[in-house]
Tab-separated table of C-alpha atoms in Angstrom:
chain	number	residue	atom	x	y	z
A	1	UNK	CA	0.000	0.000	0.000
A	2	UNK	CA	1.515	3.341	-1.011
A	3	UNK	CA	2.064	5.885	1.902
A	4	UNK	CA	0.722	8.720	-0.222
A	5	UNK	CA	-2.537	6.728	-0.068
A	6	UNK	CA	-2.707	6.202	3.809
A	7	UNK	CA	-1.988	10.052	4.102
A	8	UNK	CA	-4.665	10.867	1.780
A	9	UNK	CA	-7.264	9.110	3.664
A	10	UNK	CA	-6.140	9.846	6.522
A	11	UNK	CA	-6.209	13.524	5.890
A	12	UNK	CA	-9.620	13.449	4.723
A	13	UNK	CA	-10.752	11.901	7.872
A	14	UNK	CA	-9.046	14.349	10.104
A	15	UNK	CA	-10.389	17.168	7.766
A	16	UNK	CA	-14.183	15.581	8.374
A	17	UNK	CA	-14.058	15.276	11.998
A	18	UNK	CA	-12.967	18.654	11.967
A	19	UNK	CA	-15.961	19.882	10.306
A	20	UNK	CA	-17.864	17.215	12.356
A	21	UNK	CA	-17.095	19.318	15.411
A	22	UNK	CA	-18.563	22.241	13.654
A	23	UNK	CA	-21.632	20.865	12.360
A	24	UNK	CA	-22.435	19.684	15.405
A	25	UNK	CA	-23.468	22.794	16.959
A	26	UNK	CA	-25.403	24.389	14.099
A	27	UNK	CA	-28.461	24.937	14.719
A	28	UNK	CA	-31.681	23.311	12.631
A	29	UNK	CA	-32.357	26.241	10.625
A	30	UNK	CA	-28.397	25.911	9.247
A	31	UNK	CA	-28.543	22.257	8.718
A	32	UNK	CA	-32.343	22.616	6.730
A	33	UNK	CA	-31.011	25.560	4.723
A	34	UNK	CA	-28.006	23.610	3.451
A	35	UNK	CA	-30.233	20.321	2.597
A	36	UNK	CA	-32.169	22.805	0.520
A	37	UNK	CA	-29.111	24.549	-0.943
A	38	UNK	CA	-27.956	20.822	-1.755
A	39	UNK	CA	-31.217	19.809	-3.700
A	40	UNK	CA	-31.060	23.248	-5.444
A	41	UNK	CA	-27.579	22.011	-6.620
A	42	UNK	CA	-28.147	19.132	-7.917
A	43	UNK	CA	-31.083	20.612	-10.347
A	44	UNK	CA	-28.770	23.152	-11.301
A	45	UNK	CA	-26.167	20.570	-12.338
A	46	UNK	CA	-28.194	18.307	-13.604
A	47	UNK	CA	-26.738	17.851	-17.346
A	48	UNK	CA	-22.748	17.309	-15.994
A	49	UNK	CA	-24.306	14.609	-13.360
A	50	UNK	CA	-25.677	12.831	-16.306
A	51	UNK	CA	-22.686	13.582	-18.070
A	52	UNK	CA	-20.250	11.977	-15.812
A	53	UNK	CA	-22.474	9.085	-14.810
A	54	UNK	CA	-22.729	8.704	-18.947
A	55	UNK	CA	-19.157	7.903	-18.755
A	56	UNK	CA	-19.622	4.984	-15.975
A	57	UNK	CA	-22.532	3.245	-17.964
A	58	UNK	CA	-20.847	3.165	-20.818
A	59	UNK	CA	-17.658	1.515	-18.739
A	60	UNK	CA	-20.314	-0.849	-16.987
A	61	UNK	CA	-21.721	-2.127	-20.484
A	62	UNK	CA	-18.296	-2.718	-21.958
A	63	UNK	CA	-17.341	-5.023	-18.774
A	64	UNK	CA	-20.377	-7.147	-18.758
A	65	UNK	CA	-21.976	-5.817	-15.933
A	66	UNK	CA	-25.791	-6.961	-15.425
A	67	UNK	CA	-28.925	-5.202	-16.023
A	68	UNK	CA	-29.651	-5.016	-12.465
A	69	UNK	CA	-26.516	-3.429	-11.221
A	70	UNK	CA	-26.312	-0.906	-14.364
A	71	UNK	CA	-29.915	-0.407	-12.969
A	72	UNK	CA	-28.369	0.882	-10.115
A	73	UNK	CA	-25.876	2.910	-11.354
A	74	UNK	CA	-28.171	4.883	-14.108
A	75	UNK	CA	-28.967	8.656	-12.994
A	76	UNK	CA	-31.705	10.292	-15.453
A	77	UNK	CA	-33.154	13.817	-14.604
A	78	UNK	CA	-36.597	11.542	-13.037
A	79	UNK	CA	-33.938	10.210	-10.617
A	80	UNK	CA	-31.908	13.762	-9.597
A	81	UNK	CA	-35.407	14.769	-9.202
A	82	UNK	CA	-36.096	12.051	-6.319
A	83	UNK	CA	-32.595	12.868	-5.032
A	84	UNK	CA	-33.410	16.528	-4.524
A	85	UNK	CA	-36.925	15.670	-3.192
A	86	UNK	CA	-35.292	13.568	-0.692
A	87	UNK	CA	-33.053	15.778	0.612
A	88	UNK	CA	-35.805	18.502	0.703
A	89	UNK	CA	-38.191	15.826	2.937
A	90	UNK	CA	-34.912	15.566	5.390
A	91	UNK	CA	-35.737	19.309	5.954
A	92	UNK	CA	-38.978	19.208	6.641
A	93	UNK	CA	-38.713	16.315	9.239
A	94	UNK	CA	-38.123	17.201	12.949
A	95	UNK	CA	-34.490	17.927	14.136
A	96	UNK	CA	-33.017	14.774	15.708
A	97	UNK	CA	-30.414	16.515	17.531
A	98	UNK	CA	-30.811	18.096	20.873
A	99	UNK	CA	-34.002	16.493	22.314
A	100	UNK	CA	-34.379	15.811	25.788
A	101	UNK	CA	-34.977	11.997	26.001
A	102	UNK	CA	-35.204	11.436	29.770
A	103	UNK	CA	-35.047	14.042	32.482
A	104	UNK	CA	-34.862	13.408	36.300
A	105	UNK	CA	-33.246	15.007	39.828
A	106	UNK	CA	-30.814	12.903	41.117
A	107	UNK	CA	-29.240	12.846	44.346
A	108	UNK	CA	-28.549	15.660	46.260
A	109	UNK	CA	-31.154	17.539	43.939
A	110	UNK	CA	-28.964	17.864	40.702
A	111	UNK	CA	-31.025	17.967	37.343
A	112	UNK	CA	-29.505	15.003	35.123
A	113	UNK	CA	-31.195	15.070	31.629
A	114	UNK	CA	-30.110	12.682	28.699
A	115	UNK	CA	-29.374	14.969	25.068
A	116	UNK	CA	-29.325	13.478	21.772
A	117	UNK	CA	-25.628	13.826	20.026
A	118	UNK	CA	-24.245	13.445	16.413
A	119	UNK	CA	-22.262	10.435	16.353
A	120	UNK	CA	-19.169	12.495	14.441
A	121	UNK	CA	-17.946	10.863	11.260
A	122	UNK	CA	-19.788	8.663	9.426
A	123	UNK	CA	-17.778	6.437	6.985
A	124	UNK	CA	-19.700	4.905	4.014
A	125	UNK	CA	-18.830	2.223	1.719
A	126	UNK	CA	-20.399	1.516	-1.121
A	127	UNK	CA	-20.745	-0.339	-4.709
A	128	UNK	CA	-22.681	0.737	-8.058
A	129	UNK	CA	-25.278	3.109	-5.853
A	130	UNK	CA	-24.558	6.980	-7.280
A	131	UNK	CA	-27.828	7.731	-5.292
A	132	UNK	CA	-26.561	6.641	-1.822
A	133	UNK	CA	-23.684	9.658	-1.971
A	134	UNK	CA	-26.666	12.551	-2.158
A	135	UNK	CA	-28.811	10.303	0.826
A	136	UNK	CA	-25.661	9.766	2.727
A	137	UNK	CA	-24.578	13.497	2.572
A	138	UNK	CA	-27.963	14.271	2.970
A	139	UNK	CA	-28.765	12.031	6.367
A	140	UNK	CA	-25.770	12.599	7.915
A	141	UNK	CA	-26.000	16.698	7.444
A	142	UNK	CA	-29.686	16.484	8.817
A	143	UNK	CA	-28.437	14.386	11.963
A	144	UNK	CA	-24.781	16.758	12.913
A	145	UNK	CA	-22.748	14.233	11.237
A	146	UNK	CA	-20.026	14.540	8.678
A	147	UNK	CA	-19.575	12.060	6.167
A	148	UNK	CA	-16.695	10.225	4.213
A	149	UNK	CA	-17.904	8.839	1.340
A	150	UNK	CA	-16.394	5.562	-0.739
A	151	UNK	CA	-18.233	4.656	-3.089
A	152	UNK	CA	-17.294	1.962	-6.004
A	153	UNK	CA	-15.242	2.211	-8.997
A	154	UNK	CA	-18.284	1.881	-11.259
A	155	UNK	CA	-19.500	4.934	-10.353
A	156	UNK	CA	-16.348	6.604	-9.987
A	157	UNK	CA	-17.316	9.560	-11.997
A	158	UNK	CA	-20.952	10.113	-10.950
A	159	UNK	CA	-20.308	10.067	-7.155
A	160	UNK	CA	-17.003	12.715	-7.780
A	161	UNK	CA	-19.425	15.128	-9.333
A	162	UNK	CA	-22.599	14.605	-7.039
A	163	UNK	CA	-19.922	15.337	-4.000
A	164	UNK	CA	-18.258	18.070	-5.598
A	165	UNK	CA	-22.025	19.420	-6.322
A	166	UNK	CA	-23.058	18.808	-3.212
A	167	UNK	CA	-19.554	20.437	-1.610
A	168	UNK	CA	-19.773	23.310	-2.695
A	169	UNK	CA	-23.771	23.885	-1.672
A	170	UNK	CA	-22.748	23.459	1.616
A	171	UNK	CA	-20.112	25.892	1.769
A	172	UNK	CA	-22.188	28.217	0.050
A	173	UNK	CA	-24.305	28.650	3.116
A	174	UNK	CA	-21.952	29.158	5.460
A	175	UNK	CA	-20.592	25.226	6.880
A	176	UNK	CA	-17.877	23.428	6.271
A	177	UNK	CA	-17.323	21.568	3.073
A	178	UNK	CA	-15.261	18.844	4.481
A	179	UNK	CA	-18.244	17.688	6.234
A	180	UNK	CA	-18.989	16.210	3.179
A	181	UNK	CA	-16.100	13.821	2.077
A	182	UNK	CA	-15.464	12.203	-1.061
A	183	UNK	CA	-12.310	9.564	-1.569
A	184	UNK	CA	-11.594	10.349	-5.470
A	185	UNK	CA	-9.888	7.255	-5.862
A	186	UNK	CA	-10.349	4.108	-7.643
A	187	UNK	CA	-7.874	2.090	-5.769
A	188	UNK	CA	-9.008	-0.516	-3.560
A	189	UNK	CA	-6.950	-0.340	-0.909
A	190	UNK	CA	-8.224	2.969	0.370
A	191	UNK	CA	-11.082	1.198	1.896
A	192	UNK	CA	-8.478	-0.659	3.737
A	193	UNK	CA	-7.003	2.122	5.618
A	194	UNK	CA	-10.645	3.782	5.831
A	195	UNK	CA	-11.608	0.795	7.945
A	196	UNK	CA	-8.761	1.009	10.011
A	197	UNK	CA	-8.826	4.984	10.993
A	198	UNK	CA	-10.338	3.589	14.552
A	199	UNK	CA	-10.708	6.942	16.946
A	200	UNK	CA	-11.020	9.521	13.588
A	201	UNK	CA	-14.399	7.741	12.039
A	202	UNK	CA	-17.198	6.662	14.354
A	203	UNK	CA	-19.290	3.751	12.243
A	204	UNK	CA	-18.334	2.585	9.284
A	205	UNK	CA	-21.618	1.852	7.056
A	206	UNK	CA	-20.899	-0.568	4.085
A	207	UNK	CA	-23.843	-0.632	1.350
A	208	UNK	CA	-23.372	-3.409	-1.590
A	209	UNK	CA	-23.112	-7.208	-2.302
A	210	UNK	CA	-22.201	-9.862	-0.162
A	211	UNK	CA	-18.218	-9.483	-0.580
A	212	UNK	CA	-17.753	-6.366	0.452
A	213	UNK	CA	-20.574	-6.389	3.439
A	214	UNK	CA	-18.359	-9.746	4.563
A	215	UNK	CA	-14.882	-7.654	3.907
A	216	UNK	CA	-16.021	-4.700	6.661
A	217	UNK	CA	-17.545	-6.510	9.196
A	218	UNK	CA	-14.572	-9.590	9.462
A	219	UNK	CA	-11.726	-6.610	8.522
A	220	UNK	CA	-12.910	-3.146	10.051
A	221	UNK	CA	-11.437	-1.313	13.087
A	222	UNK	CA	-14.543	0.759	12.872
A	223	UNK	CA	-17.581	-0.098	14.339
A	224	UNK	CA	-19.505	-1.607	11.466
A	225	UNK	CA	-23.754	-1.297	10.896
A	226	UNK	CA	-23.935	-4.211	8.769
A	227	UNK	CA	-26.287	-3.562	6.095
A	228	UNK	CA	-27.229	-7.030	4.934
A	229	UNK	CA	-28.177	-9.376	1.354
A	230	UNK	CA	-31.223	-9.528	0.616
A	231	UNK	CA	-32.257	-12.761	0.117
A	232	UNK	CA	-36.061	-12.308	0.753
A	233	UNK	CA	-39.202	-14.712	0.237
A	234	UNK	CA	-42.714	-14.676	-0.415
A	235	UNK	CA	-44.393	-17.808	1.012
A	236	UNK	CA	-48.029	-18.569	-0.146
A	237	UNK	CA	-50.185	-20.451	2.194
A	238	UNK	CA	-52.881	-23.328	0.917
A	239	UNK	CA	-55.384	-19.932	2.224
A	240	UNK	CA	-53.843	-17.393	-0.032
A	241	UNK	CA	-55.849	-15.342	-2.373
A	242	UNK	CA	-54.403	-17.032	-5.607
A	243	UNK	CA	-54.611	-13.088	-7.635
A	244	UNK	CA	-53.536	-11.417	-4.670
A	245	UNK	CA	-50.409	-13.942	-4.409
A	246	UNK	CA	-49.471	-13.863	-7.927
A	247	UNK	CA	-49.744	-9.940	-7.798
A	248	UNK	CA	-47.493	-9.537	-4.838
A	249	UNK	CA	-45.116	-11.899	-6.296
A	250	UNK	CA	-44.621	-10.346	-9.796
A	251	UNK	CA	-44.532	-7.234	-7.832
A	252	UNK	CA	-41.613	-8.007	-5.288
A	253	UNK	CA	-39.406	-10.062	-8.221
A	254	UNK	CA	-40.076	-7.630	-11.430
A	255	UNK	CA	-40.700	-4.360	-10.266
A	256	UNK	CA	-36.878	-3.518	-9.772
A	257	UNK	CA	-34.612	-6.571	-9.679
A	258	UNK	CA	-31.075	-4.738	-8.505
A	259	UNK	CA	-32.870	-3.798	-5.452
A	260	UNK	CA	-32.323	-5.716	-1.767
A	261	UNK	CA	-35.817	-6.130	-0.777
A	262	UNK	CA	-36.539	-7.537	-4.484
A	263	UNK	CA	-38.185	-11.280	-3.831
A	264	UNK	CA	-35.242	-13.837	-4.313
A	265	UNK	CA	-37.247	-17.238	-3.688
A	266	UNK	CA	-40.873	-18.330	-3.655
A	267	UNK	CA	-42.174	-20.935	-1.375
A	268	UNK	CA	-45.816	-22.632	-1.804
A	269	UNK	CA	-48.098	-25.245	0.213
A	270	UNK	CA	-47.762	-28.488	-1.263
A	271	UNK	CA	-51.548	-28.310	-1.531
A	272	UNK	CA	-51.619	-25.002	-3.309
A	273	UNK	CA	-49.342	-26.091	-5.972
A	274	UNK	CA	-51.550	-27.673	-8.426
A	275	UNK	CA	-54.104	-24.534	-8.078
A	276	UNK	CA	-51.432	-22.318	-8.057
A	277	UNK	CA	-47.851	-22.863	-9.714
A	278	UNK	CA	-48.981	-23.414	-13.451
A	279	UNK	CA	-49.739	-19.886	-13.888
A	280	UNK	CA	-47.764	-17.941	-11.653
A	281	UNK	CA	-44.767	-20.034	-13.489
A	282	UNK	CA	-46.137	-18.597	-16.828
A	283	UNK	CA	-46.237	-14.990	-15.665
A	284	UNK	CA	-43.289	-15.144	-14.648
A	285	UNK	CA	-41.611	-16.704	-17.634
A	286	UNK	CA	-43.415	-14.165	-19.567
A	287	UNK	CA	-41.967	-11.379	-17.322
A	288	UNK	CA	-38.400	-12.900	-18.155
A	289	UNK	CA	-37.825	-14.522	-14.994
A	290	UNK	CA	-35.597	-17.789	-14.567
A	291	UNK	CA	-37.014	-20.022	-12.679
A	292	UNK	CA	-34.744	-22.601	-10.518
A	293	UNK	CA	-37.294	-24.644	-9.018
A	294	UNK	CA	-37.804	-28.280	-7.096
A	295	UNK	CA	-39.323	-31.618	-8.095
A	296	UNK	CA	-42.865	-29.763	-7.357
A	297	UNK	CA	-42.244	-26.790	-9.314
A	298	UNK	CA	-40.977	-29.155	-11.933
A	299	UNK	CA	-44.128	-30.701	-11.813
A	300	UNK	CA	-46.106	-27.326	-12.445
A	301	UNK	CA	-43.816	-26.668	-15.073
A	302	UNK	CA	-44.525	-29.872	-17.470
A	303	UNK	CA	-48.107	-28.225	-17.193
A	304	UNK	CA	-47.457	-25.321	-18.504
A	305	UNK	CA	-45.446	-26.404	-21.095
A	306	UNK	CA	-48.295	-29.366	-22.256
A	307	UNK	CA	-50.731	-26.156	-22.434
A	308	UNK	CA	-48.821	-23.800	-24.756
A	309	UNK	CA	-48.037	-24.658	-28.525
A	310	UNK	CA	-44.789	-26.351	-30.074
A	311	UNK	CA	-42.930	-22.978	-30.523
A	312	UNK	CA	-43.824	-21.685	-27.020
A	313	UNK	CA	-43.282	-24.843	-25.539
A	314	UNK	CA	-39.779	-24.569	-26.551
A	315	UNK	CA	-38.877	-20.965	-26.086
A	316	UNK	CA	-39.819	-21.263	-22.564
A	317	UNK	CA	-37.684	-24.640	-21.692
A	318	UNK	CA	-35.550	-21.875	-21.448
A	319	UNK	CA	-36.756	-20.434	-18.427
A	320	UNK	CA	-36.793	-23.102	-16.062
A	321	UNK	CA	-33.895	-25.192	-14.646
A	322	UNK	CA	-33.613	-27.601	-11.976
A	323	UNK	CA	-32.781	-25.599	-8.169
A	324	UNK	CA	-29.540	-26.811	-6.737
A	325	UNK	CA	-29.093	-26.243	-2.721
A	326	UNK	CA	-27.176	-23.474	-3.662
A	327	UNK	CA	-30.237	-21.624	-5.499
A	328	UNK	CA	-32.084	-21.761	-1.822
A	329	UNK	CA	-30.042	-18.820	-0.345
A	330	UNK	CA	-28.825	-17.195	-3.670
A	331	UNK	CA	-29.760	-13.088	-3.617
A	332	UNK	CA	-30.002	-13.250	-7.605
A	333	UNK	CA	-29.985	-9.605	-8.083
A	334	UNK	CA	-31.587	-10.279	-12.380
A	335	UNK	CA	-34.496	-11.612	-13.603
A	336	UNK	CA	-34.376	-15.237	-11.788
A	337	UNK	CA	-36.337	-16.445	-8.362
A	338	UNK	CA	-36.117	-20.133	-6.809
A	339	UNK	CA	-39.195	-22.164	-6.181
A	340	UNK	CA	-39.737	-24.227	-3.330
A	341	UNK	CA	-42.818	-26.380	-2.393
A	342	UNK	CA	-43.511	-27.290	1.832
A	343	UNK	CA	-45.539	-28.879	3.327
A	344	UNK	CA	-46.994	-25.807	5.411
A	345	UNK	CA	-45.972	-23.198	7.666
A	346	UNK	CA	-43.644	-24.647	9.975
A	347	UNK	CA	-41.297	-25.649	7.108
A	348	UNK	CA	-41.730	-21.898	5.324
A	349	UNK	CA	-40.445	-20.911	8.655
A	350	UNK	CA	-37.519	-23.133	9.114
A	351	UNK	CA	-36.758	-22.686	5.302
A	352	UNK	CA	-36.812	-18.956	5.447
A	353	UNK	CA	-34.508	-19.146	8.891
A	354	UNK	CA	-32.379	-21.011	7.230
A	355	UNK	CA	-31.754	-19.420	4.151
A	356	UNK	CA	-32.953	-16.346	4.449
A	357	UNK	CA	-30.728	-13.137	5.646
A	358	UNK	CA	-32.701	-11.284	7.749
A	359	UNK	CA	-33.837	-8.754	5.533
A	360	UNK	CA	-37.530	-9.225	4.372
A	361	UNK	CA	-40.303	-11.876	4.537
A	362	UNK	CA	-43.860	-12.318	3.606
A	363	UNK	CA	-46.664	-14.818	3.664
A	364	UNK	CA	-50.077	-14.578	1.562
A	365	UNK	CA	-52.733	-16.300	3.531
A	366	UNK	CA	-56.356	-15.276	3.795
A	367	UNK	CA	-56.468	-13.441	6.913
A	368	UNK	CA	-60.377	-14.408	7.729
A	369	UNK	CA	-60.068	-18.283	7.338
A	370	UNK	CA	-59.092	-19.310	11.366
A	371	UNK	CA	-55.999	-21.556	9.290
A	372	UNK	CA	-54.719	-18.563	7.460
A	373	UNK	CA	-54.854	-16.290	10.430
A	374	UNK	CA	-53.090	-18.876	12.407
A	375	UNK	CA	-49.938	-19.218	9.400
A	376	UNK	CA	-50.370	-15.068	9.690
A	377	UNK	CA	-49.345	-15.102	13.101
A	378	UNK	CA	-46.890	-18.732	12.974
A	379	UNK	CA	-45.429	-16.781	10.251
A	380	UNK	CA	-44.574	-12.996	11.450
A	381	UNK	CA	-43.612	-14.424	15.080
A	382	UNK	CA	-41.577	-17.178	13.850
A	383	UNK	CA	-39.380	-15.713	11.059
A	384	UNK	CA	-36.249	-14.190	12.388
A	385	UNK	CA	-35.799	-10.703	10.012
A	386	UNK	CA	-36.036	-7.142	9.829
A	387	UNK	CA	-39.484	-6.775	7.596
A	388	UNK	CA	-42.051	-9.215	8.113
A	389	UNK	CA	-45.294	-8.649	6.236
A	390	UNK	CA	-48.414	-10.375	5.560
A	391	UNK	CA	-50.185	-9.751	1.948
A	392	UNK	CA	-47.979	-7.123	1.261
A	393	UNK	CA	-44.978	-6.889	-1.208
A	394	UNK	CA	-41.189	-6.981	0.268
A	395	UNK	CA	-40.523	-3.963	-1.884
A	396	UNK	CA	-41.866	-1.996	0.901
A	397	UNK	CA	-38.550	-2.096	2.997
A	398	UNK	CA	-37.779	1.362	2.682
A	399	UNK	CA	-37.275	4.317	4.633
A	400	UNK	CA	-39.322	6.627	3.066
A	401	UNK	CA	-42.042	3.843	2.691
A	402	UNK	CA	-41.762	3.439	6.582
A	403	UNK	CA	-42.175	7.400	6.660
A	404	UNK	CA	-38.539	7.839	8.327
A	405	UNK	CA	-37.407	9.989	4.922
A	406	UNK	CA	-34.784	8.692	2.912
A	407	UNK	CA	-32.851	6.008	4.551
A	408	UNK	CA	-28.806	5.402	4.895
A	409	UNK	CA	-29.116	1.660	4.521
A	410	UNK	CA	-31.415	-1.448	5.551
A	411	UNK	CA	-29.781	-3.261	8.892
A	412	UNK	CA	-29.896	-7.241	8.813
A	413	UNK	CA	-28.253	-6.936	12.174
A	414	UNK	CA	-29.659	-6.443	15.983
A	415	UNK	CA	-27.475	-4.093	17.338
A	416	UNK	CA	-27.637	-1.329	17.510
A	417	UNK	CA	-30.074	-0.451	14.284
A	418	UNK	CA	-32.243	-3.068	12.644
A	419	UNK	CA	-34.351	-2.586	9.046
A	420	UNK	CA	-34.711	0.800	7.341
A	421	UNK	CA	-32.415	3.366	9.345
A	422	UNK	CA	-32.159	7.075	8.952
A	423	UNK	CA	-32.034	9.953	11.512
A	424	UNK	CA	-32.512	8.665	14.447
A	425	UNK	CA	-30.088	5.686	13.531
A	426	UNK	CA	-27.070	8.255	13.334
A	427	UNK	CA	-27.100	9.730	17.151
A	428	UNK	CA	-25.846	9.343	20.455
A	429	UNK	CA	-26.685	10.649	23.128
A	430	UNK	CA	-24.980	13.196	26.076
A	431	UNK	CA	-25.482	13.123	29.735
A	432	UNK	CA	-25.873	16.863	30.972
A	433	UNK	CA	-26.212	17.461	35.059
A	434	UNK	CA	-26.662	20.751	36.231
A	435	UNK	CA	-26.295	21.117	39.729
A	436	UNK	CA	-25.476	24.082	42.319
A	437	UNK	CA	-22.170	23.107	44.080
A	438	UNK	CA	-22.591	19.928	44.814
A	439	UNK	CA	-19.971	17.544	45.895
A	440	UNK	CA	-19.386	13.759	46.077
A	441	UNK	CA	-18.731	12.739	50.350
């Protein structure tokens, strides 16, 4: 590792917690009118954004990458637009600094009250996710914090000019620039020495695939808030609503595929399988979905292939192939979902437990019926994750779904965030005690 690099990083952190120490006692009205200034930016700069994240699309298509990652990467004016909107919404929600959580007199009358706090410099780490430099500036701004931000080489030149954008906002309202960081490097090892600045960044947030989530948490000096794979199911119960299933399910695997609350694996009752696999397989195949499925999904399959004509028959062999063990916890990130039959709820659950990765989980079961309500309530209790839902779409797992604004990341872990975390995720909190000479006999 080159010294110059270490220096650099290091220097960037030392420069943040600087301005962490500043933007720590602005007040609201500061911290709004720079969000604002920020979303103002990036309208103004909207044509060199697309530009420079032009340049990384075209670098993503000529190295293969897949439709769900260049997905990710892709800014368009409809998506600046929903990255100024969220950082506008930050605005508008209630300060999370500086509230009084728990006040009490203590011994020998003193007045003890517990503050909320920034938690100082907030390292994140991320892949192909241009967006998650404007939230991440954005979130950490709203809550006192300053930011370094280290984002992948595939958006190397969208997340240079977002910061710079966003930069220079800031400072043009009065607070410090470096409390908005940007590593403009593509070279690995900087992540290295980011995760090892222990005492000059506070929490170290990675955001990305499997490798690099694994990387942090087993190689990071930094306390880590593992954001978690999404390897998320929708489980249909012999009750379900057969429509209502098929709706959520095309819903949670097509809507957007890159995404980590995007169904991965579909589970149905042995005795639903008949009435329902033949043509939820067939929407899906239509939808361009690969379909790794089991002997009972197999089954369904040889039915819809009898029922279409020669030529259809055979362009849609295409679309299913046999699940391996290794399909059951795949997150496939692309048009492609595993399909499991059980033999009810208790199996869903130990299935899902098993493979699952904490993220998001739903069952379809007919809520009326005294068997479906039952699975409802096996289901949500039993499955250990984040998100549990019942006749609703994983896709939900969102911040601004869960009304908390735009969120820094989805936590598959228990302490000391879990599922969609934002504001209140990013501080700490002070003891103050006020007293009027008193000392300790």
């Amino acid at each position: 590792m080159e010294r110059d690099l270490e220096v650099y990083v290091r220097d960037m952190a030392l420069a943040a917690r600087d301005a962490s120490r500043v933007l720590a006692r602005t007040s609201e009205k500061q911290r709004n009118e720079a969000l604002c200034a920020m979303a103002q930016a990036l309208r103004i700069h909207a044509a060199d954004i697309i530009s420079a994240n032009a340049c990384d699309m075209k670098q993503g298509v000529a190295a293969g990458m897949s439709e769900g990652l260049l997905d990710r990467l892709m800014l368009d004016e409809g998506r600046l637009e929903g990255m100024a909107c969220a950082l506008e919404a930050l605005a508008d929600l209630p300060d999370p600094l500086n509230r009084t959580v728990e006040q009490r007199t203590i011994e020998g009358g003193m007045q003890l009250s517990r503050v909320t706090t920034p938690l100082g410099v907030v390292a994140m780490v991320y892949e192909a996710r241009p967006n998650v430099t404007a939230d991440a500036a954005g979130i950490c701004l709203k809550s006192g914090n300053a930011c370094v931000l280290r984002g992948g080489s595939q958006a190397f030149h969208s997340n240079t000019a977002l910061a710079r954008v966003l930069r220079e906002a800031v400072a043009g309202v009065g607070l410090p620039a470096d409390c908005i960081c940007a590593i403009e490097t593509t070279e690995r090892a900087a992540t290295d020495v980011l995760m090892g600045l222990h005492g000059l960044i506070d929490v170290l947030i990675p955001r990305g695939g499997a490798g690099l989530i694994r990387h942090c948490v087993e190689h990071s000096k930094v306390p880590v808030i593992e954001t978690g794979t999404g390897n998320c199911h929708v489980y249909v119960h012999e009750t379900a609503d057969f429509a209502m299933a098929r709706a959520i399910v095309m819903n949670a695997k097509t809507q957007r595929t890159g995404v980590c609350n995007a169904c991965e694996s579909l589970l149905v009752d042995e005795s639903a399988a008949a009435g329902f696999l033949p043509q939820m397989l067939r929407e899906l195949a239509d939808a361009g979905v690969v379909i790794h499925g089991d002997e009972g999904a197999r089954k369904a399959w040889v039915e819809v292939c009898s029922e279409a004509s020669a030529s259809e028959a055979k362009a849609l062999q295409a679309h299913f192939l046999d699940a391996t063990d290794d399909d059951w916890g795949r997150e496939y990130l692309a048009l492609e979902i595993s399909v499991k039959t059980v033999d009810g709820v208790e199996e869903a659950i130990r299935h899902v437990n098993r493979y699952g990765t904490g993220h998001s989980e739903c069952i379809v079961a007919d809520e009326s019926s005294g068997e479906g309500a039952f699975a409802i309530e096996e289901f949500l209790a039993g499955v250990d994750a984040a998100a549990v839902y019942a006749n609703v779409s994983t896709r939900f797992t969102d911040g601004g779904c869960f009304g908390l604004g735009a969120e820094i990341g989805i936590s598959t872990q228990k302490l000391h965030v879990r599922g969609p975390f934002a504001l209140e995720a990013l501080t700490s909190y002070k003891y103050v005690v006020r007293g009027t000479g008193q000392v300790r006999g």
